[in-house]
Amino acid sequence: MTLWQLLSSFPTAIPTVLLAVLLVYWVMSIVGLAGMGDSVDVHTDVAHGAHDLHDLPDFHTLAGYLVALGLGGVPLSVVASVLVFCTWLSTALLHQYLLAWLPTAALRTLAGVAVLLFSSGLSIPIAARVLNPLRGLFVKHAARTNDSLVGLDCRITTGSVDRGFGRADVDSHGASINIRVWAAVPNALARGGRAIIVAYDPATGHYEVQAAPDVF
């Protein structure tokens, strides 16, 4: 059996067509005609840039199945590509070395259906193993924005704070960030004192603070 006969005959023809569609998609993505950034992350949390897909009724169900099968944590386009490739490779090998030796067309067709189902099932654990080391490449780190610090407590680290000078430490996700602050004068802010961030000025990069009220 020639390579063309193998790829164009049942059952290998089915994953071959799917693989060709995915190849066209990736080529379009590379040249900018398809948005790779719109691929859906199969985390069950809502991903930025994919809100419209997450609003579909069955999306969370699909995401849940993929995560349960060990296929979560990567874009859906990558999952589909690996699954189809594994199915195609397994089907082609079984077609070449098993189905081609069966004596009748009817028997080859029945066996072809079984091979296609077997290859599809086999591709799931294989794809999970292949995708496992890739998950770290698609971790989304949600960094705080400057404005998100407004409303948090901070601790003054300079001897005083006025309209043009002051520093303070603020906790963010367990880490301490030192920021530039200012406050209206007169005030009682001093080193070690607690303050509340009330505003951020993007033009100067300074945060306005006020002394935190005493808590009894």
mmCIF file of C-alpha atoms in Angstrom:
data_model
loop_
_atom_site.group_PDB
_atom_site.id
_atom_site.type_symbol
_atom_site.label_atom_id
_atom_site.label_comp_id
_atom_site.label_asym_id
_atom_site.label_seq_id
_atom_site.Cartn_x
_atom_site.Cartn_y
_atom_site.Cartn_z
ATOM 1 C CA MET A 1 0.000 0.000 0.000
ATOM 2 C CA THR A 2 1.418 3.366 -1.062
ATOM 3 C CA LEU A 3 1.477 6.362 1.268
ATOM 4 C CA TRP A 4 -1.309 8.106 -0.676
ATOM 5 C CA GLN A 5 -3.502 5.005 -0.546
ATOM 6 C CA LEU A 6 -2.914 4.757 3.182
ATOM 7 C CA LEU A 7 -3.786 8.394 3.883
ATOM 8 C CA SER A 8 -6.823 8.526 1.597
ATOM 9 C CA SER A 9 -8.536 5.284 2.568
ATOM 10 C CA PHE A 10 -10.691 4.422 5.564
ATOM 11 C CA PRO A 11 -10.032 4.653 8.486
ATOM 12 C CA THR A 12 -6.837 6.740 8.193
ATOM 13 C CA ALA A 13 -8.571 9.245 5.906
ATOM 14 C CA ILE A 14 -10.690 10.596 8.800
ATOM 15 C CA PRO A 15 -7.847 11.730 11.090
ATOM 16 C CA THR A 16 -5.903 12.786 7.997
ATOM 17 C CA VAL A 17 -8.638 15.297 7.091
ATOM 18 C CA LEU A 18 -8.775 16.568 10.681
ATOM 19 C CA LEU A 19 -5.006 16.906 10.758
ATOM 20 C CA ALA A 20 -5.076 18.848 7.480
ATOM 21 C CA VAL A 21 -7.681 21.249 8.915
ATOM 22 C CA LEU A 22 -5.509 21.835 11.981
ATOM 23 C CA LEU A 23 -2.432 22.412 9.827
ATOM 24 C CA VAL A 24 -4.334 25.070 7.872
ATOM 25 C CA TYR A 25 -5.393 26.667 11.163
ATOM 26 C CA TRP A 26 -1.824 26.829 12.473
ATOM 27 C CA VAL A 27 -0.523 28.223 9.179
ATOM 28 C CA MET A 28 -3.205 30.929 9.296
ATOM 29 C CA SER A 29 -2.265 31.649 12.906
ATOM 30 C CA ILE A 30 1.402 32.057 11.992
ATOM 31 C CA VAL A 31 0.646 34.516 9.181
ATOM 32 C CA GLY A 32 -1.831 36.389 11.381
ATOM 33 C CA LEU A 33 -5.106 35.442 9.695
ATOM 34 C CA ALA A 34 -6.331 33.495 12.727
ATOM 35 C CA GLY A 35 -5.953 34.636 16.294
ATOM 36 C CA MET A 36 -3.895 32.190 18.319
ATOM 37 C CA GLY A 37 -4.589 34.381 21.334
ATOM 38 C CA ASP A 38 -8.284 33.479 21.075
ATOM 39 C CA SER A 39 -7.603 29.831 21.731
ATOM 40 C CA VAL A 40 -9.426 28.619 24.791
ATOM 41 C CA ASP A 41 -7.549 27.714 27.903
ATOM 42 C CA VAL A 42 -9.232 24.642 29.308
ATOM 43 C CA HIS A 43 -8.860 25.789 32.881
ATOM 44 C CA THR A 44 -12.277 25.895 34.447
ATOM 45 C CA ASP A 45 -11.605 29.519 35.456
ATOM 46 C CA VAL A 46 -12.557 32.245 33.002
ATOM 47 C CA ALA A 47 -9.593 33.209 30.854
ATOM 48 C CA HIS A 48 -9.002 36.696 29.518
ATOM 49 C CA GLY A 49 -9.812 37.001 25.813
ATOM 50 C CA ALA A 50 -12.146 33.983 25.851
ATOM 51 C CA HIS A 51 -15.159 35.291 27.762
ATOM 52 C CA ASP A 52 -17.434 34.788 24.782
ATOM 53 C CA LEU A 53 -16.605 31.080 24.580
ATOM 54 C CA HIS A 54 -16.972 30.587 28.303
ATOM 55 C CA ASP A 55 -20.497 32.007 28.054
ATOM 56 C CA LEU A 56 -21.571 29.072 25.879
ATOM 57 C CA PRO A 57 -23.744 26.638 27.857
ATOM 58 C CA ASP A 58 -21.631 23.535 27.221
ATOM 59 C CA PHE A 59 -18.168 25.071 27.480
ATOM 60 C CA HIS A 60 -17.707 24.457 31.183
ATOM 61 C CA THR A 61 -18.881 20.861 30.729
ATOM 62 C CA LEU A 62 -16.304 20.340 27.970
ATOM 63 C CA ALA A 63 -13.608 21.994 30.081
ATOM 64 C CA GLY A 64 -14.495 19.750 33.004
ATOM 65 C CA TYR A 65 -14.151 16.609 30.886
ATOM 66 C CA LEU A 66 -10.792 17.731 29.492
ATOM 67 C CA VAL A 67 -9.435 18.516 32.937
ATOM 68 C CA ALA A 68 -10.684 15.152 34.243
ATOM 69 C CA LEU A 69 -8.848 13.413 31.385
ATOM 70 C CA GLY A 70 -5.597 15.188 32.233
ATOM 71 C CA LEU A 71 -5.794 17.568 29.264
ATOM 72 C CA GLY A 72 -6.263 20.804 31.203
ATOM 73 C CA GLY A 73 -3.947 23.751 31.580
ATOM 74 C CA VAL A 74 -3.197 24.341 27.879
ATOM 75 C CA PRO A 75 -5.088 26.059 25.036
ATOM 76 C CA LEU A 76 -7.821 23.989 23.419
ATOM 77 C CA SER A 77 -6.169 24.336 19.996
ATOM 78 C CA VAL A 78 -3.011 22.662 21.330
ATOM 79 C CA VAL A 79 -5.039 19.878 22.955
ATOM 80 C CA ALA A 80 -6.924 19.224 19.711
ATOM 81 C CA SER A 81 -3.710 19.189 17.671
ATOM 82 C CA VAL A 82 -1.980 16.653 19.918
ATOM 83 C CA LEU A 83 -5.079 14.433 20.143
ATOM 84 C CA VAL A 84 -5.598 14.390 16.384
ATOM 85 C CA PHE A 85 -1.924 13.738 15.659
ATOM 86 C CA CYS A 86 -1.789 10.827 18.109
ATOM 87 C CA THR A 87 -5.004 9.390 16.651
ATOM 88 C CA TRP A 88 -3.710 9.808 13.113
ATOM 89 C CA LEU A 89 -0.349 8.162 13.854
ATOM 90 C CA SER A 90 -1.869 5.199 15.678
ATOM 91 C CA THR A 91 -4.543 4.692 13.031
ATOM 92 C CA ALA A 92 -2.036 4.865 10.167
ATOM 93 C CA LEU A 93 0.282 2.302 11.768
ATOM 94 C CA LEU A 94 -2.525 -0.149 12.540
ATOM 95 C CA HIS A 95 -3.954 0.390 9.064
ATOM 96 C CA GLN A 96 -0.639 -0.360 7.403
ATOM 97 C CA TYR A 97 0.427 -3.346 9.480
ATOM 98 C CA LEU A 98 -2.930 -4.899 10.436
ATOM 99 C CA LEU A 99 -5.909 -3.873 8.294
ATOM 100 C CA ALA A 100 -4.058 -4.182 5.004
ATOM 101 C CA TRP A 101 -3.661 -7.926 5.590
ATOM 102 C CA LEU A 102 -7.359 -8.678 6.112
ATOM 103 C CA PRO A 103 -8.868 -10.653 3.211
ATOM 104 C CA THR A 104 -12.208 -8.900 2.543
ATOM 105 C CA ALA A 105 -13.393 -5.293 2.256
ATOM 106 C CA ALA A 106 -16.237 -5.853 4.744
ATOM 107 C CA LEU A 107 -13.855 -7.215 7.338
ATOM 108 C CA ARG A 108 -11.464 -4.326 6.752
ATOM 109 C CA THR A 109 -14.307 -1.840 7.238
ATOM 110 C CA LEU A 110 -15.440 -3.387 10.527
ATOM 111 C CA ALA A 111 -11.887 -3.632 11.756
ATOM 112 C CA GLY A 112 -11.307 -0.055 10.597
ATOM 113 C CA VAL A 113 -14.103 1.219 12.846
ATOM 114 C CA ALA A 114 -12.580 -0.667 15.775
ATOM 115 C CA VAL A 115 -9.120 0.704 14.972
ATOM 116 C CA LEU A 116 -10.457 4.252 14.783
ATOM 117 C CA LEU A 117 -12.187 3.939 18.169
ATOM 118 C CA PHE A 118 -9.138 2.291 19.718
ATOM 119 C CA SER A 119 -6.776 4.947 18.370
ATOM 120 C CA SER A 120 -9.033 7.750 19.587
ATOM 121 C CA GLY A 121 -9.113 6.284 23.081
ATOM 122 C CA LEU A 122 -5.383 5.561 23.089
ATOM 123 C CA SER A 123 -4.593 9.134 22.076
ATOM 124 C CA ILE A 124 -6.063 10.548 25.308
ATOM 125 C CA PRO A 125 -3.511 9.169 27.815
ATOM 126 C CA ILE A 126 -0.684 9.690 25.327
ATOM 127 C CA ALA A 127 -1.701 13.325 24.768
ATOM 128 C CA ALA A 128 -1.969 13.848 28.533
ATOM 129 C CA ARG A 129 1.631 12.648 28.962
ATOM 130 C CA VAL A 130 2.839 14.821 26.074
ATOM 131 C CA LEU A 131 1.022 17.944 27.310
ATOM 132 C CA ASN A 132 2.022 17.577 30.947
ATOM 133 C CA PRO A 133 5.456 19.274 30.629
ATOM 134 C CA LEU A 134 3.912 22.037 28.468
ATOM 135 C CA ARG A 135 1.494 23.315 31.114
ATOM 136 C CA GLY A 136 4.113 25.582 32.655
ATOM 137 C CA LEU A 137 4.344 27.499 29.364
ATOM 138 C CA PHE A 138 0.694 28.540 29.591
ATOM 139 C CA VAL A 139 0.469 29.579 33.257
ATOM 140 C CA LYS A 140 -1.210 32.967 33.508
ATOM 141 C CA HIS A 141 0.202 35.228 36.167
ATOM 142 C CA ALA A 142 -2.261 37.874 37.270
ATOM 143 C CA ALA A 143 -0.043 40.739 38.350
ATOM 144 C CA ARG A 144 -1.464 43.619 40.367
ATOM 145 C CA THR A 145 -1.960 46.926 38.596
ATOM 146 C CA ASN A 146 -0.994 50.187 40.240
ATOM 147 C CA ASP A 147 -4.622 51.159 40.742
ATOM 148 C CA SER A 148 -5.360 47.845 42.461
ATOM 149 C CA LEU A 149 -3.292 48.943 45.464
ATOM 150 C CA VAL A 150 -5.764 51.723 46.256
ATOM 151 C CA GLY A 151 -7.657 50.885 49.429
ATOM 152 C CA LEU A 152 -4.916 48.711 50.938
ATOM 153 C CA ASP A 153 -3.060 49.356 54.164
ATOM 154 C CA CYS A 154 0.608 50.304 54.067
ATOM 155 C CA ARG A 155 3.406 50.959 56.560
ATOM 156 C CA ILE A 156 5.377 54.194 56.349
ATOM 157 C CA THR A 157 9.127 53.623 55.997
ATOM 158 C CA THR A 158 10.347 57.243 56.000
ATOM 159 C CA GLY A 159 10.603 59.619 58.941
ATOM 160 C CA SER A 160 7.740 61.737 57.623
ATOM 161 C CA VAL A 161 5.412 62.127 54.658
ATOM 162 C CA ASP A 162 4.535 65.389 52.921
ATOM 163 C CA ARG A 163 3.281 66.500 49.517
ATOM 164 C CA GLY A 164 6.578 65.749 47.769
ATOM 165 C CA PHE A 165 8.231 62.972 49.716
ATOM 166 C CA GLY A 166 7.425 59.668 51.387
ATOM 167 C CA ARG A 167 7.848 55.915 51.090
ATOM 168 C CA ALA A 168 5.772 53.017 52.352
ATOM 169 C CA ASP A 169 5.626 49.223 52.196
ATOM 170 C CA VAL A 170 2.445 47.480 51.060
ATOM 171 C CA ASP A 171 1.766 43.732 51.052
ATOM 172 C CA SER A 172 0.790 42.263 47.666
ATOM 173 C CA HIS A 173 0.200 38.513 47.279
ATOM 174 C CA GLY A 174 2.510 37.834 50.218
ATOM 175 C CA ALA A 175 5.314 40.081 48.955
ATOM 176 C CA SER A 176 6.182 43.542 50.246
ATOM 177 C CA ILE A 177 6.303 46.365 47.690
ATOM 178 C CA ASN A 178 7.918 49.691 48.473
ATOM 179 C CA ILE A 179 5.974 52.570 46.917
ATOM 180 C CA ARG A 180 6.277 56.354 46.732
ATOM 181 C CA VAL A 181 3.583 58.103 48.728
ATOM 182 C CA TRP A 182 2.459 61.633 49.625
ATOM 183 C CA ALA A 183 -0.030 63.131 52.010
ATOM 184 C CA ALA A 184 -1.562 66.459 52.801
ATOM 185 C CA VAL A 185 0.166 68.364 55.603
ATOM 186 C CA PRO A 186 0.045 68.672 58.473
ATOM 187 C CA ASN A 187 -0.252 64.954 59.305
ATOM 188 C CA ALA A 188 0.924 62.518 61.965
ATOM 189 C CA LEU A 189 2.491 60.014 59.572
ATOM 190 C CA ALA A 190 5.915 58.766 60.679
ATOM 191 C CA ARG A 191 8.165 55.731 60.300
ATOM 192 C CA GLY A 192 6.340 52.532 61.255
ATOM 193 C CA GLY A 193 2.919 54.184 61.185
ATOM 194 C CA ARG A 194 -0.052 52.647 59.375
ATOM 195 C CA ALA A 195 -1.738 54.427 56.501
ATOM 196 C CA ILE A 196 -4.408 53.749 53.896
ATOM 197 C CA ILE A 197 -3.778 54.256 50.183
ATOM 198 C CA VAL A 198 -6.605 56.472 48.928
ATOM 199 C CA ALA A 199 -5.542 57.364 45.373
ATOM 200 C CA TYR A 200 -2.933 56.818 42.657
ATOM 201 C CA ASP A 201 -1.570 59.460 40.283
ATOM 202 C CA PRO A 202 -0.313 57.783 37.061
ATOM 203 C CA ALA A 203 1.401 60.987 35.958
ATOM 204 C CA THR A 204 3.797 61.035 38.918
ATOM 205 C CA GLY A 205 3.610 57.404 40.042
ATOM 206 C CA HIS A 206 2.800 58.514 43.587
ATOM 207 C CA TYR A 207 0.108 57.199 45.910
ATOM 208 C CA GLU A 208 -1.877 59.469 48.178
ATOM 209 C CA VAL A 209 -2.165 58.105 51.703
ATOM 210 C CA GLN A 210 -3.995 59.028 54.845
ATOM 211 C CA ALA A 211 -3.321 57.969 58.403
ATOM 212 C CA ALA A 212 -5.216 54.787 59.228
ATOM 213 C CA PRO A 213 -7.828 55.208 61.973
ATOM 214 C CA ASP A 214 -7.065 53.577 65.279
ATOM 215 C CA VAL A 215 -8.798 50.243 65.755
ATOM 216 C CA PHE A 216 -9.985 49.449 69.258
#
